[in-house]
Amino acid sequence: MIPIIGLVVGIVAGFILQPTVPAPLEPYVPIAIIAALDAVVGAVRALGEKRFDDRVFVISFVSNVLIAAAMVYLGDQLGVGSQLSTGVIVVLGIRIFSNAAAIRRQVFHA
Amino acid sequence: MRERRRVGRPLQLLAGVLVAALAFAIVAQWRQDEREDFSGVRGAELGELLKSLDASNQRLARQIEELSATRDELRDSSANSEQAEEAARKRAAELAILAGTSPAAGPGIAVELSGPEDAVTAAILLDSVEELRDAGAEVIAINGTARVVAQTYFLDDRDGVRVGGSLLEPPYVIEAIGDPHTMAEAVRFRGGLADRVEDRGGTVTVEQRDRVAITALADIPEPQYARPAS
């Protein structure tokens, strides 16, 4: 329940405050969003398997975001920023897809 | 279990806050992407973009140069060919007048030669034509039917004079386009054409006109033997 409230609050706040992403964070925000989405989809899957844990969710969320941002930062420093972001997005995308597939199997049994 | 619940509550809140932050970030990024600028692009990518823009710029500039050169060339050549066509048309018109294949009009005179049968012979007609030409006649026709051109011949015939294939009978009216005064003088000068015809008992009347229209055309066959040589 609380996460859904959070989701709504976040969207509303985003529309009301009309934030702009600060320039230094610009390369990291998209990757961080994908990483966080990965954590959220994983959490939904765990919820469906009735083994959801707040602690695991919070830690995986934060660590996902941090690691993704760190990789992009490292990539930028090494001069392979765009390639590494692509790689991170591919990996996270694969994870999101597999988790989504698991959720689908639970919900539709297909 | 109790401890778990106590710890669970703030963690649930934290999870909610994280989801809210995620939603917030998504919205923020979403709006960011709707702005069509390059503030979110990395320096290296900007450099690449700039380079490719430069390259395509140069390519397009080269293309512009080539195309405008081609356009200028085409414009020149079409202007040239127009001029050439104009000149050729003018020349053709002049030659048509010379060759007698085109009607002509302009100021000129009409000379009427009449008299007894042998007063006006082919020789007299030829002389009068030469006299008129000497005076600058540009187009000459006799009796309105025989156009006098380079190939025209004069031949005495039984009932008159054969001029370039057509038989003419007296009285002969020579129409000529040119300076009327000069040509009239050329016919009338003492010892000239008029005197010669009158010696033989004929009469010569000269009429200067502001406008002489000559519609007779010379019938010139294609040259059968002569070919242009260069």
XYZ file of C-alpha atoms in Angstrom:
340
model
C 0.000 0.000 0.000
C 2.678 2.435 1.032
C 4.687 1.961 -2.202
C 1.598 2.685 -4.299
C 1.011 5.867 -2.300
C 4.679 6.679 -2.873
C 4.278 6.114 -6.589
C 1.334 8.467 -6.804
C 3.019 11.062 -4.603
C 6.157 10.907 -6.713
C 4.303 11.354 -9.995
C 2.186 14.190 -8.627
C 5.235 15.874 -7.109
C 7.051 15.504 -10.412
C 4.250 17.169 -12.301
C 3.697 19.910 -9.754
C 7.320 20.820 -9.089
C 8.357 20.400 -12.719
C 11.903 19.566 -11.773
C 14.801 19.747 -14.140
C 17.599 17.260 -13.848
C 20.736 19.080 -12.742
C 23.354 19.040 -15.434
C 26.046 17.076 -13.585
C 23.573 14.266 -12.877
C 22.259 14.232 -16.410
C 24.093 11.119 -17.666
C 23.283 9.140 -14.516
C 19.563 9.673 -14.069
C 18.383 7.487 -16.991
C 20.632 4.618 -15.937
C 19.593 5.021 -12.319
C 15.961 4.922 -13.354
C 16.486 1.682 -15.263
C 18.342 0.183 -12.301
C 15.564 1.223 -9.921
C 12.975 -0.211 -12.273
C 14.878 -3.468 -12.185
C 14.639 -3.457 -8.387
C 10.930 -2.605 -8.498
C 10.122 -5.347 -10.979
C 12.136 -7.770 -8.868
C 10.133 -6.682 -5.826
C 6.858 -7.227 -7.639
C 8.008 -10.703 -8.574
C 8.968 -11.446 -4.955
C 5.594 -10.133 -3.877
C 3.915 -12.573 -6.220
C 6.042 -15.410 -4.829
C 5.105 -14.285 -1.336
C 8.714 -13.799 -0.286
C 8.877 -10.015 -0.495
C 11.124 -8.349 2.036
C 11.290 -4.612 2.632
C 14.905 -4.856 3.610
C 15.936 -6.706 0.515
C 13.964 -4.283 -1.643
C 15.473 -1.176 -0.094
C 18.987 -2.521 -0.221
C 18.705 -3.860 -3.782
C 17.109 -0.612 -4.917
C 19.806 1.580 -3.441
C 22.662 -0.669 -4.465
C 21.313 -1.038 -7.991
C 21.100 2.699 -8.425
C 24.506 3.306 -6.915
C 26.235 0.589 -8.876
C 24.644 1.698 -12.145
C 25.627 5.300 -11.515
C 29.123 4.242 -10.514
C 29.541 2.209 -13.678
C 28.453 5.080 -15.835
C 30.757 7.423 -13.974
C 33.632 4.971 -14.351
C 32.822 4.571 -18.036
C 32.813 8.312 -18.525
C 36.170 8.590 -16.828
C 37.567 5.812 -18.999
C 36.166 7.345 -22.157
C 33.737 4.504 -22.839
C 30.758 6.152 -21.144
C 28.211 5.669 -23.882
C 29.209 2.059 -24.556
C 29.157 1.170 -20.862
C 25.764 2.829 -20.373
C 24.479 0.791 -23.264
C 25.892 -2.351 -21.693
C 24.349 -1.575 -18.295
C 21.007 -0.850 -19.905
C 21.143 -4.105 -21.850
C 21.900 -6.136 -18.739
C 19.239 -4.415 -16.681
C 16.798 -4.748 -19.547
C 17.425 -8.490 -19.691
C 16.823 -8.745 -15.940
C 13.620 -6.724 -16.189
C 12.409 -8.951 -18.982
C 13.151 -12.185 -17.107
C 11.475 -10.873 -13.953
C 8.515 -9.722 -15.992
C 8.358 -13.208 -17.521
C 8.289 -14.740 -14.035
C 5.511 -12.369 -12.981
C 3.607 -13.251 -16.100
C 3.900 -16.958 -15.339
C 2.566 -16.399 -11.820
C -0.312 -14.192 -12.884
C -1.441 -15.963 -16.019
C 0.123 -19.377 -15.407
C 1.482 -19.108 -18.899
C 8.631 -10.917 15.480
C 7.925 -7.762 17.404
C 11.355 -6.472 16.586
C 10.842 -7.413 12.963
C 7.646 -5.357 12.887
C 9.356 -2.420 14.532
C 12.106 -2.538 11.990
C 9.611 -3.321 9.179
C 7.580 -0.193 9.502
C 10.314 2.372 8.702
C 11.626 0.096 6.025
C 8.226 0.018 4.386
C 8.169 3.801 4.563
C 11.634 3.906 3.094
C 10.500 1.627 0.297
C 7.605 3.990 -0.358
C 9.942 6.946 -0.376
C 12.247 5.169 -2.800
C 9.377 4.388 -5.147
C 8.251 7.987 -4.877
C 11.778 9.107 -5.712
C 11.831 6.757 -8.689
C 8.506 8.089 -9.964
C 9.736 11.630 -9.427
C 12.942 10.924 -11.313
C 11.057 9.274 -14.162
C 8.770 12.265 -14.486
C 11.688 14.655 -14.294
C 13.643 12.742 -16.922
C 10.573 12.440 -19.098
C 10.060 16.172 -19.092
C 13.756 16.638 -19.693
C 13.591 14.558 -22.849
C 10.743 16.623 -24.187
C 13.081 19.578 -24.249
C 14.820 19.340 -27.552
C 18.289 20.456 -26.719
C 21.699 18.999 -26.210
C 22.195 19.742 -22.525
C 21.955 16.034 -21.714
C 24.487 14.909 -24.266
C 27.994 13.988 -23.260
C 30.885 16.126 -24.400
C 32.358 13.404 -26.561
C 29.049 12.813 -28.275
C 28.650 16.536 -28.805
C 32.044 16.538 -30.425
C 31.005 13.686 -32.693
C 27.783 15.478 -33.574
C 29.674 18.645 -34.334
C 32.135 16.767 -36.490
C 29.448 15.030 -38.497
C 27.579 18.291 -38.894
C 30.761 19.941 -40.106
C 31.347 17.130 -42.569
C 27.835 17.249 -43.964
C 28.061 21.024 -44.067
C 31.176 20.837 -46.193
C 29.629 18.200 -48.394
C 26.544 20.310 -48.932
C 28.602 23.426 -49.599
C 30.555 21.515 -52.229
C 27.293 20.311 -53.724
C 25.973 23.869 -53.809
C 29.087 24.988 -55.607
C 28.870 22.221 -58.184
C 25.204 22.725 -58.779
C 25.457 26.472 -59.160
C 28.383 26.012 -61.535
C 26.257 23.642 -63.585
C 23.363 26.069 -63.457
C 25.544 28.949 -64.644
C 26.907 26.797 -67.420
C 23.453 25.817 -68.547
C 22.253 29.382 -68.350
C 25.229 30.580 -70.406
C 24.819 27.896 -73.012
C 21.109 28.488 -73.328
C 21.710 32.235 -73.673
C 24.384 31.501 -76.277
C 22.173 29.170 -78.225
C 19.360 31.698 -78.049
C 21.662 34.348 -79.478
C 22.891 31.965 -82.129
C 19.348 31.020 -83.002
C 18.363 34.680 -83.197
C 21.331 35.456 -85.450
C 20.624 32.433 -87.614
C 17.004 33.423 -87.970
C 17.962 36.951 -88.961
C 20.490 35.663 -91.452
C 17.953 33.210 -92.861
C 15.480 36.045 -93.348
C 18.109 38.142 -95.123
C 19.122 35.242 -97.307
C 15.503 34.473 -98.079
C 15.116 37.997 -99.403
C 18.313 37.657 -101.413
C 17.338 34.272 -102.802
C 13.839 35.422 -103.501
C 12.114 32.802 -101.375
C 10.427 35.330 -99.140
C 8.121 38.236 -99.961
C 9.521 41.687 -99.266
C 8.189 45.212 -98.881
C 9.713 48.656 -98.543
C 10.180 51.986 -100.286
C 11.084 51.758 -103.919
C 10.100 52.584 -107.476
C 8.048 51.149 -110.291
C 9.404 51.586 -113.803
C 7.076 50.989 -116.679
C 8.622 50.255 -120.062
C 6.224 50.224 -122.974
C 6.368 50.744 -126.680
C 6.507 48.825 -129.956
C 7.394 45.166 -130.101
C 11.164 45.568 -130.446
C 11.584 48.649 -128.269
C 12.077 46.592 -125.127
C 14.231 43.525 -125.581
C 15.766 41.093 -123.145
C 18.972 43.082 -123.331
C 17.154 46.274 -122.363
C 15.458 44.517 -119.461
C 18.750 43.064 -118.285
C 20.379 46.481 -118.577
C 17.620 48.089 -116.580
C 17.956 45.441 -113.886
C 21.709 46.014 -113.764
C 21.143 49.751 -113.639
C 18.742 49.391 -110.737
C 21.079 47.036 -108.913
C 23.872 49.516 -109.379
C 21.620 52.070 -107.727
C 21.138 49.800 -104.744
C 17.958 47.899 -105.534
C 17.551 45.115 -103.049
C 14.560 43.244 -104.409
C 13.434 43.359 -108.003
C 10.392 41.827 -109.655
C 9.059 42.271 -113.166
C 5.363 42.432 -113.950
C 4.645 41.216 -110.431
C 5.347 37.616 -111.374
C 9.047 37.239 -112.116
C 11.304 37.760 -109.147
C 14.799 38.670 -110.285
C 17.477 36.785 -108.385
C 20.999 35.534 -109.054
C 19.894 32.662 -111.289
C 17.394 34.689 -113.296
C 18.064 34.798 -117.046
C 16.592 37.045 -119.736
C 15.733 35.611 -123.143
C 13.987 37.133 -126.117
C 10.864 35.231 -127.062
C 8.333 35.655 -129.787
C 5.702 37.529 -127.856
C 7.868 39.104 -125.222
C 10.739 38.244 -122.925
C 11.282 35.078 -121.018
C 12.506 35.968 -117.517
C 13.666 33.120 -115.376
C 11.285 30.649 -116.919
C 8.138 32.726 -117.148
C 7.096 34.517 -120.305
C 6.415 38.209 -119.816
C 4.611 40.437 -122.262
C 4.791 44.200 -122.603
C 4.235 46.557 -121.018
C 6.916 45.651 -118.554
C 6.673 47.004 -115.020
C 9.842 46.676 -113.033
C 9.286 47.028 -109.289
C 12.369 47.521 -107.144
C 12.859 48.035 -103.418
C 15.650 50.395 -102.486
C 16.294 54.109 -102.219
C 13.560 55.546 -104.524
C 15.398 58.738 -105.464
C 18.693 57.081 -106.347
C 17.008 54.414 -108.399
C 14.817 56.931 -110.227
C 17.928 58.937 -111.131
C 19.648 55.773 -112.334
C 16.813 55.135 -114.776
C 16.518 58.685 -116.023
C 20.071 59.944 -116.366
C 21.070 61.274 -119.733
C 22.112 58.517 -122.127
C 20.801 55.940 -119.747
C 18.003 53.450 -119.851
C 15.173 55.901 -120.439
C 16.986 57.540 -123.357
C 17.762 54.176 -124.955
C 14.177 53.000 -124.767
C 12.858 56.297 -126.034
C 15.362 56.213 -128.947
C 13.686 52.999 -130.014
C 10.274 54.606 -129.804
C 9.237 53.365 -126.388
C 8.191 55.241 -123.299
C 9.539 55.012 -119.781
C 7.632 56.178 -116.745
C 9.162 56.115 -113.321
C 7.044 56.257 -110.222
C 8.587 56.605 -106.774
C 6.604 54.874 -104.075
C 6.771 54.894 -100.282
C 5.890 51.271 -100.204
C 6.479 48.615 -102.794
C 5.267 45.139 -101.910
C 6.826 42.300 -103.847
C 5.103 38.996 -103.345
C 6.480 37.137 -106.331
C 8.837 34.344 -105.310
C 11.683 32.906 -107.284
C 11.376 29.234 -108.056
C 14.843 27.983 -107.313
C 15.542 24.255 -107.614
C 17.840 22.512 -105.164
C 21.402 22.697 -106.489
C 22.048 19.425 -108.203
C 25.809 19.601 -108.700
C 27.094 22.330 -106.486
C 27.849 21.455 -102.883
C 29.156 23.767 -100.220
C 32.926 23.413 -99.979
C 34.877 24.528 -96.989
